[in-house]
């Protein structure tokens, strides 16, 4: 499939080259002064002189060299002229005579009114014409930059191939010379070879090594996509260097250059987009090792934010490097518009920074029971704008993070112990000895339960109310969830009722009792209590029968 596509592209290129133009595109017939001699009277004539005398069918480099201002410049003028022409070709700059001023006194309004002409201020800002006396020439500054610009246009010694490849043959076929056709064939073969090599190194070598190290899943799902995109980027980078050497017709090369310039930042953007998944997977593995669930919620948010940032920055580079779009006014417009948007979206920005503070301070995590004003429920999800809380009515509350950041939040989920406080009311006719034994029994119940805090609890006879004698029962449970707390309460209360029934303790409740004098033939209403010795015996029997049995 890939070979068929490349063949179609190749045929398409050849069909275009048959109608392609050379470096210089003239809209009118050449002046006779250009054909016969050197004319440097205007930017128009100097440009014609330079490119016309370096055309393959009219090659007079000694005439083209006269367009250079060689002041303070060393080197062979003819070689410098040829290199300059190759720079124009390598940069993909098309010279149209209709766009060049034919005015001997031309001034550039964008350059403080100087007598200067730029061919392309974006792609080639260092190359321009200056008026020297009555002649227009390539400025001495531009001539001094030729060697460095040529090395930059044809890096890594590829400029040597410019002199070697034409020796293959200059016969023309289908609008191209023989050496150019051979070069295109070689590039197609090199593309196939590079694709096969990278595929072998990535699919076989990388995955095999990661499998041996025990990271096969990571390599297959995360590193392999990054490696494949990187291989495509390296192929595009290699072709962008080598295709310049072919010196293809510049009108065709002028749109090939933007394609490569667009592909390179685009592929880099895709590479970093894939790398975000690798980074997110690493942080997810770290978050899985922690007890907190908030960082588990933070990882996908970071992944989405980084991907959005990569797409934004990548788009700017594609616009600037690939499409030659001036992004400075765009960024300026964004900054000005950003102020207006910020003023109109204060609540949104407040919620965004509120979410950041939640992730930094970690006042709660997913699964915690929180209370704050009307908010009362379990945290289900923390987003960039709001937090989702499941209430105990099973409804869902979406609370803006800005409101949570400014509110006082009571996090019940962070409690190490859960308090249980109640008052045990017993009747007024309960003797002090029985109260003492009852309190001792309550303390033993707390000490015997596996989920209670043993180092701190308060169980005392502490009040005489209107209808009862009150015993404060103040203890803590060491349990993680509310259902477990309820279960522990149930177990403790059951033991208290059993203890009271065993000792004969009666719980009081608000009542009014009318007491009458007892008659000789009738017993009074006040129960008869057996005495302290009997209470101790009953407590001992309760501890042996209930608590000791439970602990065994």
Coordinates of N, CA, C and O in Angstrom, one line a residue, residues 60-213:
X60 N 26.6 32.2 -17.1 CA 27.8 33.1 -17.1 C 28.0 33.7 -15.7 O 27.6 34.8 -15.4
X61 N 28.6 32.8 -14.8 CA 28.7 33.3 -13.4 C 29.6 34.5 -13.2 O 29.4 35.2 -12.2
X62 N 30.5 34.8 -14.2 CA 31.4 36.0 -14.0 C 30.5 37.2 -14.1 O 30.8 38.2 -13.5
X63 N 29.4 37.2 -15.0 CA 28.6 38.3 -15.1 C 27.7 38.4 -13.8 O 27.5 39.5 -13.3
X64 N 27.2 37.3 -13.3 CA 26.4 37.3 -12.1 C 27.1 37.8 -10.9 O 26.6 38.5 -10.0
X65 N 28.4 37.6 -10.9 CA 29.3 38.0 -9.7 C 29.4 39.5 -9.7 O 29.7 40.1 -8.6
X66 N 29.1 40.2 -10.8 CA 29.3 41.7 -10.8 C 28.1 42.3 -10.0 O 28.1 43.5 -9.7
X67 N 27.1 41.5 -9.7 CA 26.0 42.1 -8.9 C 26.3 42.1 -7.4 O 25.4 42.5 -6.6
X68 N 27.4 41.5 -7.0 CA 27.8 41.4 -5.6 C 28.7 42.6 -5.2 O 29.6 43.0 -5.9
X69 N 28.4 43.2 -4.0 CA 29.3 44.2 -3.5 C 30.3 43.5 -2.7 O 30.1 43.0 -1.5
X70 N 31.5 43.4 -3.2 CA 32.6 42.6 -2.6 C 33.5 43.3 -1.7 O 34.5 42.9 -1.3
X71 N 33.0 44.5 -1.2 CA 33.8 45.3 -0.3 C 34.0 44.5 1.0 O 33.0 44.0 1.6
X72 N 35.2 44.4 1.4 CA 35.6 43.7 2.7 C 35.2 42.3 2.7 O 34.9 41.7 3.8
X73 N 35.2 41.7 1.5 CA 34.8 40.3 1.4 C 35.8 39.5 0.7 O 36.3 39.9 -0.4
X74 N 36.3 38.4 1.2 CA 37.2 37.5 0.6 C 36.5 36.3 0.0 O 35.5 35.9 0.4
X75 N 37.1 35.7 -1.0 CA 36.6 34.5 -1.7 C 36.4 34.8 -3.2 O 36.4 35.9 -3.7
X76 N 36.1 33.7 -3.8 CA 35.9 33.7 -5.3 C 34.5 34.3 -5.6 O 33.5 33.7 -5.2
X77 N 34.5 35.4 -6.3 CA 33.2 36.0 -6.6 C 32.2 35.1 -7.3 O 31.0 35.1 -7.0
X78 N 32.7 34.3 -8.3 CA 31.9 33.5 -9.0 C 31.3 32.4 -8.1 O 30.1 32.0 -8.2
X79 N 32.1 31.8 -7.2 CA 31.7 30.8 -6.3 C 30.6 31.4 -5.3 O 29.6 30.7 -5.0
X80 N 30.8 32.6 -4.9 CA 29.9 33.2 -4.0 C 28.5 33.5 -4.7 O 27.5 33.3 -4.1
X81 N 28.6 33.8 -6.0 CA 27.4 34.0 -6.8 C 26.6 32.7 -6.9 O 25.4 32.7 -6.7
X82 N 27.3 31.7 -7.2 CA 26.6 30.3 -7.4 C 26.0 29.9 -6.0 O 24.9 29.4 -6.0
X83 N 26.8 30.1 -4.9 CA 26.3 29.7 -3.6 C 25.0 30.5 -3.3 O 24.1 30.0 -2.7
X84 N 25.0 31.8 -3.6 CA 23.9 32.7 -3.3 C 22.6 32.2 -4.1 O 21.5 32.1 -3.6
X85 N 22.8 31.8 -5.4 CA 21.7 31.3 -6.2 C 21.2 30.0 -5.6 O 20.0 29.7 -5.6
X86 N 22.1 29.1 -5.1 CA 21.7 27.9 -4.4 C 21.0 28.1 -3.1 O 20.1 27.3 -2.8
X87 N 21.3 29.2 -2.4 CA 20.6 29.5 -1.2 C 19.1 29.9 -1.5 O 18.2 29.4 -0.9
X88 N 19.0 30.7 -2.6 CA 17.6 31.0 -3.0 C 16.8 29.7 -3.4 O 15.6 29.6 -3.0
X89 N 17.5 28.8 -4.1 CA 16.8 27.5 -4.4 C 16.5 26.7 -3.2 O 15.4 26.2 -3.0
X90 N 17.5 26.6 -2.3 CA 17.3 25.8 -1.1 C 16.2 26.3 -0.1 O 15.6 25.6 0.5
X91 N 16.1 27.6 -0.1 CA 15.0 28.3 0.7 C 13.6 28.2 0.0 O 12.6 28.6 0.6
X92 N 13.6 27.9 -1.3 CA 12.4 27.8 -2.0 C 11.8 29.1 -2.3 O 10.5 29.3 -2.2
X93 N 12.6 30.1 -2.6 CA 12.1 31.5 -2.9 C 12.0 31.7 -4.4 O 12.9 31.5 -5.2
X94 N 10.8 32.0 -4.8 CA 10.5 32.3 -6.2 C 10.6 33.8 -6.5 O 10.1 34.6 -5.8
X95 N 11.4 34.1 -7.5 CA 11.6 35.5 -7.9 C 10.7 35.8 -9.1 O 10.8 35.3 -10.2
X96 N 9.7 36.7 -8.9 CA 8.8 37.2 -9.9 C 9.2 38.6 -10.3 O 9.1 39.5 -9.5
X97 N 9.5 38.8 -11.6 CA 9.9 40.1 -12.0 C 8.9 41.2 -11.8 O 9.2 42.4 -11.7
X98 N 7.6 40.8 -11.9 CA 6.5 41.7 -11.8 C 6.5 42.3 -10.4 O 5.8 43.4 -10.2
X99 N 7.1 41.7 -9.4 CA 7.0 42.2 -8.1 C 8.3 42.9 -7.7 O 8.4 43.4 -6.5
X100 N 9.2 43.1 -8.6 CA 10.5 43.8 -8.3 C 10.4 45.2 -8.8 O 10.0 45.4 -10.0
X101 N 10.7 46.2 -8.0 CA 10.6 47.6 -8.5 C 11.6 47.9 -9.6 O 12.8 47.6 -9.4
X102 N 11.1 48.6 -10.6 CA 12.0 49.1 -11.7 C 12.2 50.6 -11.6 O 11.9 51.3 -12.5
X103 N 12.7 50.9 -10.4 CA 12.9 52.4 -10.1 C 14.3 52.5 -9.6 O 14.7 51.9 -8.5
X104 N 15.1 53.4 -10.2 CA 16.5 53.6 -9.8 C 16.6 54.2 -8.4 O 17.6 54.0 -7.7
X105 N 15.6 54.9 -8.0 CA 15.6 55.6 -6.7 C 14.6 55.0 -5.8 O 14.1 55.7 -4.9
X106 N 14.4 53.7 -5.9 CA 13.5 53.0 -5.0 C 13.9 53.1 -3.5 O 15.1 53.0 -3.2
X107 N 13.0 53.4 -2.6 CA 13.2 53.4 -1.2 C 12.2 52.5 -0.5 O 11.1 52.3 -0.9
X108 N 12.7 51.9 0.5 CA 11.8 50.9 1.3 C 11.2 51.6 2.5 O 11.9 52.0 3.4
X109 N 9.9 51.8 2.4 CA 9.2 52.6 3.5 C 9.3 51.8 4.8 O 9.2 52.4 5.9
X110 N 9.4 50.5 4.8 CA 9.5 49.7 6.0 C 10.9 49.7 6.6 O 11.0 49.1 7.7
X111 N 11.9 50.2 5.9 CA 13.2 50.2 6.4 C 13.8 51.7 6.6 O 14.8 52.0 6.1
X112 N 12.9 52.5 7.2 CA 13.2 53.9 7.4 C 13.6 54.7 6.2 O 14.4 55.6 6.2
X113 N 12.9 54.3 5.1 CA 13.2 55.1 3.8 C 14.5 54.8 3.2 O 14.9 55.6 2.3
X114 N 15.2 53.8 3.5 CA 16.5 53.5 2.9 C 16.3 52.9 1.5 O 15.3 52.3 1.2
X115 N 17.4 53.2 0.7 CA 17.4 52.6 -0.7 C 17.8 51.2 -0.6 O 19.0 50.8 -0.8
X116 N 16.9 50.3 -0.3 CA 17.2 48.9 0.0 C 15.9 48.1 -0.5 O 14.8 48.5 -0.4
X117 N 16.2 46.9 -1.1 CA 15.2 46.0 -1.5 C 15.4 44.6 -1.0 O 16.5 44.0 -1.2
X118 N 14.4 44.1 -0.2 CA 14.4 42.7 0.3 C 13.7 41.8 -0.6 O 12.6 42.1 -1.1
X119 N 14.2 40.6 -0.8 CA 13.5 39.6 -1.6 C 12.5 38.8 -0.8 O 11.4 38.6 -1.2
X120 N 12.8 38.5 0.5 CA 11.9 37.8 1.4 C 12.4 38.1 2.8 O 13.3 37.5 3.3
X121 N 11.7 39.0 3.5 CA 12.1 39.3 4.8 C 11.9 38.2 5.9 O 12.5 38.3 6.9
X122 N 11.0 37.3 5.5 CA 10.8 36.2 6.5 C 11.8 35.0 6.3 O 12.4 34.6 7.3
X123 N 11.9 34.5 5.1 CA 12.7 33.4 4.8 C 14.2 33.8 4.7 O 15.1 33.0 5.1
X124 N 14.5 35.0 4.2 CA 15.8 35.4 3.9 C 16.0 36.8 4.2 O 16.3 37.7 3.3
X125 N 16.0 37.2 5.5 CA 16.1 38.6 5.9 C 17.5 39.2 5.7 O 17.6 40.4 5.6
X126 N 18.5 38.3 5.6 CA 19.9 38.8 5.5 C 20.3 39.1 4.1 O 21.4 39.7 3.9
X127 N 19.5 38.8 3.1 CA 19.9 39.0 1.7 C 19.0 40.1 1.2 O 17.8 40.0 1.1
X128 N 19.7 41.2 0.7 CA 18.9 42.3 0.2 C 19.9 43.1 -0.8 O 21.1 43.0 -0.7
X129 N 19.3 44.0 -1.6 CA 20.0 44.8 -2.5 C 20.1 46.2 -1.9 O 19.2 46.8 -1.3
X130 N 21.3 46.8 -2.0 CA 21.6 48.2 -1.6 C 22.0 49.0 -2.8 O 22.6 48.5 -3.8
X131 N 21.7 50.3 -2.8 CA 22.2 51.1 -3.9 C 23.6 51.6 -3.5 O 23.8 52.3 -2.5
X132 N 24.6 51.3 -4.3 CA 26.0 51.7 -4.1 C 26.3 52.6 -5.3 O 26.5 52.2 -6.4
X133 N 26.4 53.9 -5.0 CA 26.6 54.9 -6.0 C 25.4 55.0 -6.9 O 24.3 55.2 -6.5
X134 N 25.5 54.7 -8.2 CA 24.4 54.6 -9.1 C 24.0 53.2 -9.5 O 23.2 53.0 -10.4
X135 N 24.5 52.2 -8.8 CA 24.3 50.8 -9.1 C 23.6 50.1 -7.9 O 23.9 50.4 -6.7
X136 N 22.7 49.2 -8.2 CA 22.1 48.4 -7.2 C 22.8 47.0 -7.2 O 22.9 46.3 -8.2
X137 N 23.3 46.7 -6.0 CA 24.0 45.4 -5.8 C 23.6 44.7 -4.5 O 23.0 45.3 -3.6
X138 N 23.9 43.4 -4.5 CA 23.7 42.7 -3.2 C 24.7 43.3 -2.2 O 25.9 43.4 -2.4
X139 N 24.1 43.7 -1.1 CA 24.9 44.5 -0.1 C 26.1 43.7 0.4 O 26.2 42.5 0.4
X140 N 27.1 44.4 0.9 CA 28.3 43.8 1.4 C 28.0 42.9 2.6 O 28.6 41.9 2.9
X141 N 27.0 43.4 3.4 CA 26.5 42.6 4.5 C 26.0 41.2 4.1 O 26.3 40.2 4.6
X142 N 25.1 41.3 3.0 CA 24.6 40.0 2.5 C 25.6 39.1 1.9 O 25.6 37.9 2.1
X143 N 26.6 39.7 1.2 CA 27.7 38.9 0.6 C 28.5 38.2 1.7 O 28.9 37.1 1.6
X144 N 28.7 38.9 2.9 CA 29.5 38.3 4.0 C 28.7 37.2 4.6 O 29.3 36.3 5.3
X145 N 27.4 37.1 4.5 CA 26.6 36.1 5.1 C 26.4 34.8 4.2 O 25.8 33.8 4.6
X146 N 26.9 34.9 2.9 CA 26.6 33.9 2.0 C 27.1 32.5 2.4 O 26.4 31.5 2.4
X147 N 28.4 32.5 2.9 CA 29.0 31.2 3.3 C 28.2 30.6 4.4 O 27.9 29.4 4.4
X148 N 27.9 31.3 5.5 CA 27.2 30.8 6.6 C 25.8 30.4 6.2 O 25.3 29.3 6.7
X149 N 25.1 31.2 5.4 CA 23.8 30.8 5.0 C 23.8 29.5 4.1 O 22.9 28.7 4.2
X150 N 24.8 29.4 3.3 CA 24.9 28.2 2.4 C 25.1 27.0 3.3 O 24.5 25.9 3.0
X151 N 25.9 27.1 4.3 CA 26.2 26.0 5.2 C 24.9 25.6 6.0 O 24.6 24.5 6.3
X152 N 24.1 26.7 6.4 CA 22.9 26.4 7.1 C 21.8 25.8 6.2 O 21.1 24.9 6.6
X153 N 21.8 26.2 4.9 CA 20.8 25.6 4.0 C 21.1 24.2 3.6 O 20.2 23.4 3.4
X154 N 22.4 23.9 3.5 CA 22.9 22.5 3.1 C 23.8 22.0 4.2 O 25.0 22.0 4.1
X155 N 23.2 21.6 5.4 CA 24.1 21.2 6.5 C 24.7 19.8 6.3 O 24.4 19.1 5.4
X156 N 25.6 19.5 7.3 CA 26.2 18.2 7.4 C 27.0 17.8 6.1 O 27.0 16.6 5.7
X157 N 27.6 18.7 5.4 CA 28.3 18.4 4.2 C 27.5 18.1 3.0 O 28.1 17.6 2.0
X158 N 26.2 18.3 3.0 CA 25.4 17.9 1.8 C 25.7 18.8 0.7 O 25.3 18.5 -0.5
X159 N 26.3 20.0 0.9 CA 26.6 20.9 -0.2 C 27.6 20.3 -1.2 O 27.6 20.7 -2.4
X160 N 28.4 19.4 -0.7 CA 29.3 18.7 -1.6 C 28.6 17.9 -2.7 O 29.1 17.8 -3.9
X161 N 27.5 17.4 -2.4 CA 26.7 16.6 -3.4 C 26.2 17.5 -4.5 O 25.9 17.0 -5.6
X162 N 26.1 18.8 -4.3 CA 25.7 19.7 -5.4 C 26.6 19.7 -6.5 O 26.2 20.0 -7.7
X163 N 27.9 19.4 -6.3 CA 28.9 19.4 -7.3 C 29.2 18.0 -7.9 O 29.7 17.8 -9.0
X164 N 28.8 17.0 -7.0 CA 29.0 15.6 -7.4 C 27.9 15.0 -8.3 O 28.1 14.4 -9.3
X165 N 26.7 15.2 -7.8 CA 25.5 14.6 -8.5 C 25.4 15.0 -10.0 O 25.0 14.1 -10.8
X166 N 25.6 16.3 -10.3 CA 25.4 16.6 -11.8 C 26.3 15.8 -12.7 O 26.1 15.8 -13.9
X167 N 27.4 15.2 -12.2 CA 28.3 14.5 -13.0 C 27.7 13.2 -13.5 O 28.2 12.5 -14.4
X168 N 26.5 12.8 -12.9 CA 25.8 11.6 -13.4 C 25.3 11.8 -14.8 O 25.3 10.8 -15.6
X169 N 24.9 13.0 -15.1 CA 24.4 13.3 -16.4 C 23.4 14.4 -16.4 O 22.6 14.6 -15.4
X170 N 23.4 15.2 -17.4 CA 22.6 16.4 -17.5 C 21.5 16.3 -18.6 O 20.8 17.3 -18.9
X171 N 21.4 15.2 -19.2 CA 20.4 15.0 -20.2 C 19.0 15.1 -19.6 O 18.8 14.6 -18.5
X172 N 18.1 15.8 -20.3 CA 16.8 16.0 -19.7 C 15.8 15.0 -20.2 O 15.7 14.6 -21.3
X173 N 15.0 14.5 -19.2 CA 13.9 13.6 -19.4 C 12.7 14.0 -18.6 O 12.8 14.2 -17.4
X174 N 11.5 14.2 -19.2 CA 10.3 14.6 -18.5 C 10.5 15.9 -17.8 O 9.9 16.1 -16.7
X175 N 11.3 16.8 -18.3 CA 11.5 18.1 -17.7 C 12.6 18.1 -16.6 O 12.8 19.2 -16.0
X176 N 13.2 17.0 -16.3 CA 14.2 16.9 -15.3 C 15.5 16.4 -15.9 O 15.5 15.6 -16.8
X177 N 16.7 16.8 -15.3 CA 17.9 16.2 -15.7 C 18.1 14.8 -15.2 O 17.5 14.4 -14.2
X178 N 19.0 14.1 -15.8 CA 19.2 12.7 -15.4 C 19.6 12.5 -14.0 O 19.1 11.6 -13.3
X179 N 20.5 13.4 -13.5 CA 21.0 13.3 -12.1 C 19.9 13.6 -11.1 O 19.8 13.0 -10.0
X180 N 18.9 14.5 -11.5 CA 17.8 14.8 -10.6 C 16.8 13.6 -10.5 O 16.3 13.3 -9.5
X181 N 16.6 12.9 -11.7 CA 15.8 11.7 -11.7 C 16.4 10.6 -10.8 O 15.7 9.9 -10.1
X182 N 17.7 10.5 -11.0 CA 18.5 9.5 -10.1 C 18.3 9.8 -8.7 O 18.2 9.0 -7.8
X183 N 18.4 11.1 -8.4 CA 18.3 11.6 -7.0 C 16.9 11.3 -6.4 O 16.8 10.9 -5.2
X184 N 15.9 11.5 -7.2 CA 14.5 11.2 -6.7 C 14.3 9.7 -6.5 O 13.7 9.3 -5.5
X185 N 14.9 8.9 -7.4 CA 14.8 7.5 -7.2 C 15.5 7.0 -5.9 O 15.0 6.2 -5.2
X186 N 16.7 7.7 -5.7 CA 17.4 7.3 -4.5 C 16.7 7.7 -3.2 O 16.7 7.0 -2.2
X187 N 16.0 8.9 -3.2 CA 15.3 9.3 -2.1 C 14.1 8.4 -1.8 O 13.8 8.1 -0.6
X188 N 13.4 7.9 -2.8 CA 12.3 7.0 -2.6 C 12.8 5.7 -2.0 O 12.3 5.1 -1.1
X189 N 14.0 5.2 -2.6 CA 14.6 4.0 -2.0 C 15.0 4.2 -0.6 O 14.8 3.4 0.3
X190 N 15.6 5.4 -0.3 CA 16.1 5.7 1.1 C 14.9 5.8 2.0 O 15.0 5.4 3.2
X191 N 13.7 6.3 1.6 CA 12.6 6.4 2.4 C 12.1 5.0 2.8 O 11.8 4.7 4.0
X192 N 12.0 4.1 1.8 CA 11.7 2.7 2.1 C 12.6 2.0 3.1 O 12.2 1.4 4.1
X193 N 13.9 2.2 2.8 CA 14.9 1.6 3.7 C 14.9 2.2 5.1 O 14.9 1.4 6.1
X194 N 14.7 3.5 5.2 CA 14.7 4.1 6.6 C 13.4 3.6 7.3 O 13.5 3.3 8.5
X195 N 12.3 3.5 6.6 CA 11.1 3.0 7.2 C 11.3 1.5 7.7 O 10.9 1.2 8.9
X196 N 11.9 0.7 6.9 CA 12.1 -0.7 7.3 C 13.1 -0.8 8.5 O 12.9 -1.5 9.5
X197 N 14.1 0.0 8.5 CA 15.1 0.0 9.6 C 14.5 0.5 10.9 O 14.6 -0.2 12.0
X198 N 13.7 1.6 10.9 CA 13.1 2.1 12.1 C 12.0 1.1 12.6 O 11.9 0.9 13.8
X199 N 11.3 0.5 11.7 CA 10.3 -0.4 12.1 C 10.9 -1.6 12.8 O 10.4 -2.1 13.8
X200 N 12.0 -2.1 12.2 CA 12.7 -3.2 12.8 C 13.3 -2.9 14.2 O 13.1 -3.6 15.2
X201 N 13.9 -1.7 14.3 CA 14.5 -1.3 15.6 C 13.4 -1.1 16.7 O 13.6 -1.4 17.8
X202 N 12.3 -0.5 16.2 CA 11.2 -0.2 17.2 C 10.4 -1.4 17.6 O 10.3 -1.8 18.7
X203 N 9.9 -2.1 16.5 CA 9.0 -3.2 16.8 C 9.7 -4.4 17.4 O 9.2 -5.1 18.2
X204 N 10.9 -4.7 16.9 CA 11.6 -5.9 17.3 C 12.6 -5.6 18.5 O 12.5 -6.1 19.5
X205 N 13.4 -4.6 18.2 CA 14.5 -4.3 19.2 C 13.9 -3.7 20.5 O 14.2 -4.3 21.6
X206 N 13.2 -2.6 20.4 CA 12.7 -1.9 21.6 C 11.7 -2.8 22.4 O 11.9 -3.0 23.7
X207 N 10.8 -3.4 21.8 CA 9.8 -4.2 22.5 C 10.5 -5.5 23.1 O 10.1 -5.9 24.2
X208 N 11.4 -6.0 22.4 CA 12.1 -7.2 22.9 C 12.9 -6.9 24.2 O 12.8 -7.6 25.1
X209 N 13.6 -5.8 24.2 CA 14.3 -5.4 25.3 C 13.4 -5.1 26.5 O 13.7 -5.5 27.7
X210 N 12.3 -4.4 26.3 CA 11.4 -4.1 27.3 C 10.7 -5.3 27.9 O 10.4 -5.4 29.1
X211 N 10.4 -6.3 27.0 CA 9.9 -7.6 27.5 C 10.8 -8.3 28.4 O 10.4 -8.9 29.4
X212 N 12.1 -8.3 28.1 CA 13.1 -8.9 28.9 C 13.2 -8.2 30.2 O 13.6 -8.9 31.3
X213 N 13.0 -6.9 30.3 CA 13.1 -6.2 31.5 C 11.8 -6.2 32.3 O 11.7 -5.7 33.4

